Structures are given as structure tokens and as C-alpha cells.
Amino acid sequence: NAFFQTEFPAGTSKGVEHMLAYHYNVEGLDFIMLNPPYQMDENVYYYDMESLEWVANKMADIGDDQTVFLVGHYPINGGKDNVENTDPETSRVLKEEILSNYPKAVYIYGHYHITPVVDDTYERLNTYMSDGTECTDRDVVTDGFITVAGGSMAYYGDKVNPTGGLGAATP
């Protein structure tokens, strides 16, 4: 019930197998986890295309009438929480070829290292229509999927968490 990385960047040793995707069901709720591949290049954030295919097949097995929580590392390129160097092609595949087919899908992601300052929860949601286009009108009931920032570790010394005497060496 898992997909492991098969290709490794030149100059790296395989070492321990790196799990890129896995699925589990807890009391009728389906969770699919999606990890980025082991990579040396940190300039572009992406998912492995083979692991996205595995996720698509797993979601097809579950069906489009079930709520599925897909938990990934990165936001989808183009939403409110767009990361500038997220690979547009793997984002497109995830959004248009996978999530758009599952109106009950909820994609939860992290990656951010600042504590978000928001007025309300809606500001952390990205809602999509079934064709994969983002819906920015909070009064429209969408027929597509939802993405939401699940939170992540924060650093001190950024614009949201001023140092206040704490530095980079603070655990």
C-alpha cells in the first residue's frame, strides 16, 4: 500500500528506500500521503510523476464518492499559498488530472516556515471548480476539491515571529 522511489539523482546512493506515497484507511476515512522525492536540487519543488500516477490509481480504486484526504508537502502552484518555485507541471498534473476528478478530495499541505497571520479560516482555503479553476468568491459553492495549509514549523526572526531575543540557535 505504498510507492517507493525508483530513480535517484546522479551521484547519490540509494541507501534506505524513500517512500513517496502511501495510503491507509482509518475507520472508513481514506488518507493518502505524498512525499517529495529525494533530490539534490533544492531550487524547484516537485513530486515524482510515477508517485502521482500511483496516487491517481489509488484514488480511482477508492472512488469519487468518498472523501479522501491527500496530505502533501507542497501547495499547488497558483493557489493563495503559491510557492514561486513549485514545479508547474507536477502541480498541473495534481490539480487537473487527479484532484479535479474527485470533488470530495481535500488536499492538505505544509512547507511554510512562517506562522500565517489570517483574519479567518477562509483565507487558508483554496477552493476549486471541477475543471480545476480556482474559485475566489467565498459565496460560491464549488463542485470541485479544496486545498488547505495544514501548518508547519515556524522560524524565529522572520516578519511574523520577530526574534525578541531569540536567535537561529534557539531550538
mmCIF file of C-alpha atoms in Angstrom:
data_model
loop_
_atom_site.group_PDB
_atom_site.id
_atom_site.type_symbol
_atom_site.label_atom_id
_atom_site.label_comp_id
_atom_site.label_asym_id
_atom_site.label_seq_id
_atom_site.Cartn_x
_atom_site.Cartn_y
_atom_site.Cartn_z
ATOM 1 C CA ASN A 1 0.000 0.000 0.000
ATOM 2 C CA ALA A 2 2.950 2.273 -0.693
ATOM 3 C CA PHE A 3 5.064 3.582 -3.563
ATOM 4 C CA PHE A 4 8.848 3.820 -3.213
ATOM 5 C CA GLN A 5 11.257 5.976 -5.209
ATOM 6 C CA THR A 6 12.780 4.052 -8.104
ATOM 7 C CA GLU A 7 15.068 6.693 -9.633
ATOM 8 C CA PHE A 8 17.738 8.578 -7.694
ATOM 9 C CA PRO A 9 19.706 11.649 -8.838
ATOM 10 C CA ALA A 10 23.176 11.027 -10.259
ATOM 11 C CA GLY A 11 25.829 10.991 -7.578
ATOM 12 C CA THR A 12 23.521 9.851 -4.781
ATOM 13 C CA SER A 13 23.445 6.421 -3.223
ATOM 14 C CA LYS A 14 20.129 4.612 -2.899
ATOM 15 C CA GLY A 15 20.573 3.871 0.807
ATOM 16 C CA VAL A 16 17.251 3.386 2.556
ATOM 17 C CA GLU A 17 14.240 3.197 0.280
ATOM 18 C CA HIS A 18 12.425 6.523 0.158
ATOM 19 C CA MET A 19 8.626 6.223 0.373
ATOM 20 C CA LEU A 20 6.961 8.709 -1.960
ATOM 21 C CA ALA A 21 3.320 7.821 -1.376
ATOM 22 C CA TYR A 22 1.209 5.611 0.845
ATOM 23 C CA HIS A 23 -2.428 5.014 1.683
ATOM 24 C CA TYR A 24 -4.252 4.000 4.809
ATOM 25 C CA ASN A 25 -7.853 3.830 5.913
ATOM 26 C CA VAL A 26 -8.874 4.733 9.447
ATOM 27 C CA GLU A 27 -12.416 3.769 10.376
ATOM 28 C CA GLY A 28 -13.693 4.406 6.856
ATOM 29 C CA LEU A 29 -11.680 7.581 6.177
ATOM 30 C CA ASP A 30 -9.063 7.405 3.425
ATOM 31 C CA PHE A 31 -5.715 9.168 3.764
ATOM 32 C CA ILE A 32 -3.075 9.311 1.042
ATOM 33 C CA MET A 33 0.300 10.783 1.919
ATOM 34 C CA LEU A 34 2.532 12.270 -0.798
ATOM 35 C CA ASN A 35 6.228 12.914 -0.231
ATOM 36 C CA PRO A 36 8.702 14.749 -2.479
ATOM 37 C CA PRO A 37 11.490 12.616 -3.963
ATOM 38 C CA TYR A 38 14.997 12.595 -2.586
ATOM 39 C CA GLN A 39 16.747 15.225 -4.648
ATOM 40 C CA MET A 40 19.922 17.263 -4.728
ATOM 41 C CA ASP A 41 18.379 20.293 -6.495
ATOM 42 C CA GLU A 42 16.568 22.487 -3.964
ATOM 43 C CA ASN A 43 15.673 25.213 -6.461
ATOM 44 C CA VAL A 44 12.475 23.550 -7.731
ATOM 45 C CA TYR A 45 9.913 21.779 -5.550
ATOM 46 C CA TYR A 46 8.178 18.878 -7.246
ATOM 47 C CA TYR A 47 6.553 15.493 -6.826
ATOM 48 C CA ASP A 48 7.704 12.417 -8.697
ATOM 49 C CA MET A 49 5.479 11.734 -11.751
ATOM 50 C CA GLU A 50 5.396 7.986 -11.020
ATOM 51 C CA SER A 51 4.178 8.653 -7.491
ATOM 52 C CA LEU A 52 1.450 10.953 -8.875
ATOM 53 C CA GLU A 53 0.359 8.115 -11.161
ATOM 54 C CA TRP A 54 0.264 5.800 -8.125
ATOM 55 C CA VAL A 55 -1.883 8.361 -6.268
ATOM 56 C CA ALA A 56 -4.242 8.674 -9.272
ATOM 57 C CA ASN A 57 -4.658 4.882 -9.382
ATOM 58 C CA LYS A 58 -5.233 4.681 -5.623
ATOM 59 C CA MET A 59 -7.864 7.439 -5.760
ATOM 60 C CA ALA A 60 -9.586 5.653 -8.657
ATOM 61 C CA ASP A 61 -9.710 2.493 -6.503
ATOM 62 C CA ILE A 62 -11.303 4.496 -3.664
ATOM 63 C CA GLY A 63 -13.793 6.199 -5.988
ATOM 64 C CA ASP A 64 -15.090 9.719 -6.459
ATOM 65 C CA ASP A 65 -17.958 9.327 -3.998
ATOM 66 C CA GLN A 66 -15.650 9.044 -0.970
ATOM 67 C CA THR A 67 -13.922 11.835 0.926
ATOM 68 C CA VAL A 68 -10.177 11.438 0.537
ATOM 69 C CA PHE A 69 -7.602 13.417 2.485
ATOM 70 C CA LEU A 70 -4.470 13.791 0.373
ATOM 71 C CA VAL A 71 -1.662 15.112 2.556
ATOM 72 C CA GLY A 72 1.346 16.533 0.708
ATOM 73 C CA HIS A 73 4.380 18.645 1.353
ATOM 74 C CA TYR A 74 3.853 21.489 -1.140
ATOM 75 C CA PRO A 75 0.942 23.734 -2.075
ATOM 76 C CA ILE A 76 -0.404 23.554 -5.603
ATOM 77 C CA ASN A 77 1.078 26.132 -7.918
ATOM 78 C CA GLY A 78 -1.353 29.017 -8.439
ATOM 79 C CA GLY A 79 -3.405 28.984 -5.229
ATOM 80 C CA LYS A 80 -3.392 31.589 -2.466
ATOM 81 C CA ASP A 81 -0.332 29.938 -0.960
ATOM 82 C CA ASN A 82 1.585 29.671 -4.220
ATOM 83 C CA VAL A 83 5.273 28.868 -3.802
ATOM 84 C CA GLU A 84 7.138 30.593 -6.610
ATOM 85 C CA ASN A 85 9.461 27.696 -7.387
ATOM 86 C CA THR A 86 6.901 24.877 -7.212
ATOM 87 C CA ASP A 87 7.150 22.890 -10.434
ATOM 88 C CA PRO A 88 4.234 23.957 -12.656
ATOM 89 C CA GLU A 89 3.944 20.590 -14.443
ATOM 90 C CA THR A 90 3.596 18.385 -11.349
ATOM 91 C CA SER A 91 1.217 20.980 -9.874
ATOM 92 C CA ARG A 92 -0.844 20.848 -13.071
ATOM 93 C CA VAL A 93 -0.999 17.037 -13.006
ATOM 94 C CA LEU A 94 -2.003 17.021 -9.344
ATOM 95 C CA LYS A 95 -4.660 19.711 -9.853
ATOM 96 C CA GLU A 96 -6.072 18.967 -13.310
ATOM 97 C CA GLU A 97 -5.526 15.236 -13.784
ATOM 98 C CA ILE A 98 -6.027 13.958 -10.247
ATOM 99 C CA LEU A 99 -7.832 16.243 -7.789
ATOM 100 C CA SER A 100 -10.242 17.683 -10.369
ATOM 101 C CA ASN A 101 -11.736 14.202 -10.751
ATOM 102 C CA TYR A 102 -12.556 13.932 -7.040
ATOM 103 C CA PRO A 103 -14.978 16.597 -5.769
ATOM 104 C CA LYS A 104 -14.741 15.244 -2.212
ATOM 105 C CA ALA A 105 -10.951 15.455 -2.110
ATOM 106 C CA VAL A 106 -9.218 17.643 0.462
ATOM 107 C CA TYR A 107 -5.532 18.364 -0.208
ATOM 108 C CA ILE A 108 -3.689 19.376 2.983
ATOM 109 C CA TYR A 109 -0.174 20.731 2.591
ATOM 110 C CA GLY A 110 2.629 22.275 4.613
ATOM 111 C CA HIS A 111 6.014 23.599 3.511
ATOM 112 C CA TYR A 112 5.714 27.059 5.015
ATOM 113 C CA HIS A 113 8.144 28.139 7.708
ATOM 114 C CA ILE A 114 6.261 31.163 8.938
ATOM 115 C CA THR A 115 3.211 31.341 11.100
ATOM 116 C CA PRO A 116 0.384 32.629 8.925
ATOM 117 C CA VAL A 117 -1.459 35.737 10.034
ATOM 118 C CA VAL A 118 -5.019 35.450 8.746
ATOM 119 C CA ASP A 119 -8.324 37.120 9.547
ATOM 120 C CA ASP A 120 -10.368 33.964 9.152
ATOM 121 C CA THR A 121 -10.119 30.344 8.098
ATOM 122 C CA TYR A 122 -11.326 31.049 4.553
ATOM 123 C CA GLU A 123 -8.052 32.816 3.863
ATOM 124 C CA ARG A 124 -6.234 29.496 4.238
ATOM 125 C CA LEU A 125 -8.591 27.587 1.912
ATOM 126 C CA ASN A 126 -8.233 27.301 -1.848
ATOM 127 C CA THR A 127 -11.467 26.146 -3.450
ATOM 128 C CA TYR A 128 -11.588 24.770 -6.982
ATOM 129 C CA MET A 129 -14.270 24.045 -9.543
ATOM 130 C CA SER A 130 -14.461 20.579 -11.117
ATOM 131 C CA ASP A 131 -12.494 21.822 -14.149
ATOM 132 C CA GLY A 132 -9.545 22.745 -11.896
ATOM 133 C CA THR A 133 -10.013 26.515 -11.972
ATOM 134 C CA GLU A 134 -9.662 28.296 -8.655
ATOM 135 C CA CYS A 135 -12.802 29.879 -7.197
ATOM 136 C CA THR A 136 -12.080 33.101 -5.304
ATOM 137 C CA ASP A 137 -15.674 34.014 -4.481
ATOM 138 C CA ARG A 138 -16.427 32.791 -0.959
ATOM 139 C CA ASP A 139 -20.180 32.903 -1.661
ATOM 140 C CA VAL A 140 -19.956 30.315 -4.462
ATOM 141 C CA VAL A 141 -20.445 26.653 -3.572
ATOM 142 C CA THR A 142 -17.832 24.852 -5.627
ATOM 143 C CA ASP A 143 -18.218 21.460 -7.255
ATOM 144 C CA GLY A 144 -14.508 20.694 -7.035
ATOM 145 C CA PHE A 145 -11.865 19.972 -4.457
ATOM 146 C CA ILE A 146 -10.375 22.020 -1.606
ATOM 147 C CA THR A 147 -6.775 22.663 -0.612
ATOM 148 C CA VAL A 148 -5.754 23.991 2.777
ATOM 149 C CA ALA A 149 -2.489 24.848 4.515
ATOM 150 C CA GLY A 150 -2.043 22.374 7.333
ATOM 151 C CA GLY A 151 0.580 24.438 9.107
ATOM 152 C CA SER A 152 4.257 23.832 9.585
ATOM 153 C CA MET A 153 7.223 24.675 11.736
ATOM 154 C CA ALA A 154 7.905 28.383 12.172
ATOM 155 C CA TYR A 155 11.267 30.091 12.367
ATOM 156 C CA TYR A 156 12.048 32.960 14.698
ATOM 157 C CA GLY A 157 13.478 36.087 13.190
ATOM 158 C CA ASP A 158 11.094 36.347 10.248
ATOM 159 C CA LYS A 159 8.486 39.048 9.613
ATOM 160 C CA VAL A 160 5.849 37.215 11.659
ATOM 161 C CA ASN A 161 7.977 35.895 14.525
ATOM 162 C CA PRO A 162 10.432 38.665 15.428
ATOM 163 C CA THR A 163 13.453 37.475 17.350
ATOM 164 C CA GLY A 164 12.534 39.023 20.679
ATOM 165 C CA GLY A 165 15.911 37.899 21.973
ATOM 166 C CA LEU A 166 15.679 34.520 20.252
ATOM 167 C CA GLY A 167 18.137 33.690 17.510
ATOM 168 C CA ALA A 168 18.807 30.975 14.965
ATOM 169 C CA ALA A 169 20.433 28.821 17.653
ATOM 170 C CA THR A 170 17.180 28.704 19.670
ATOM 171 C CA PRO A 171 15.591 25.270 19.392
#
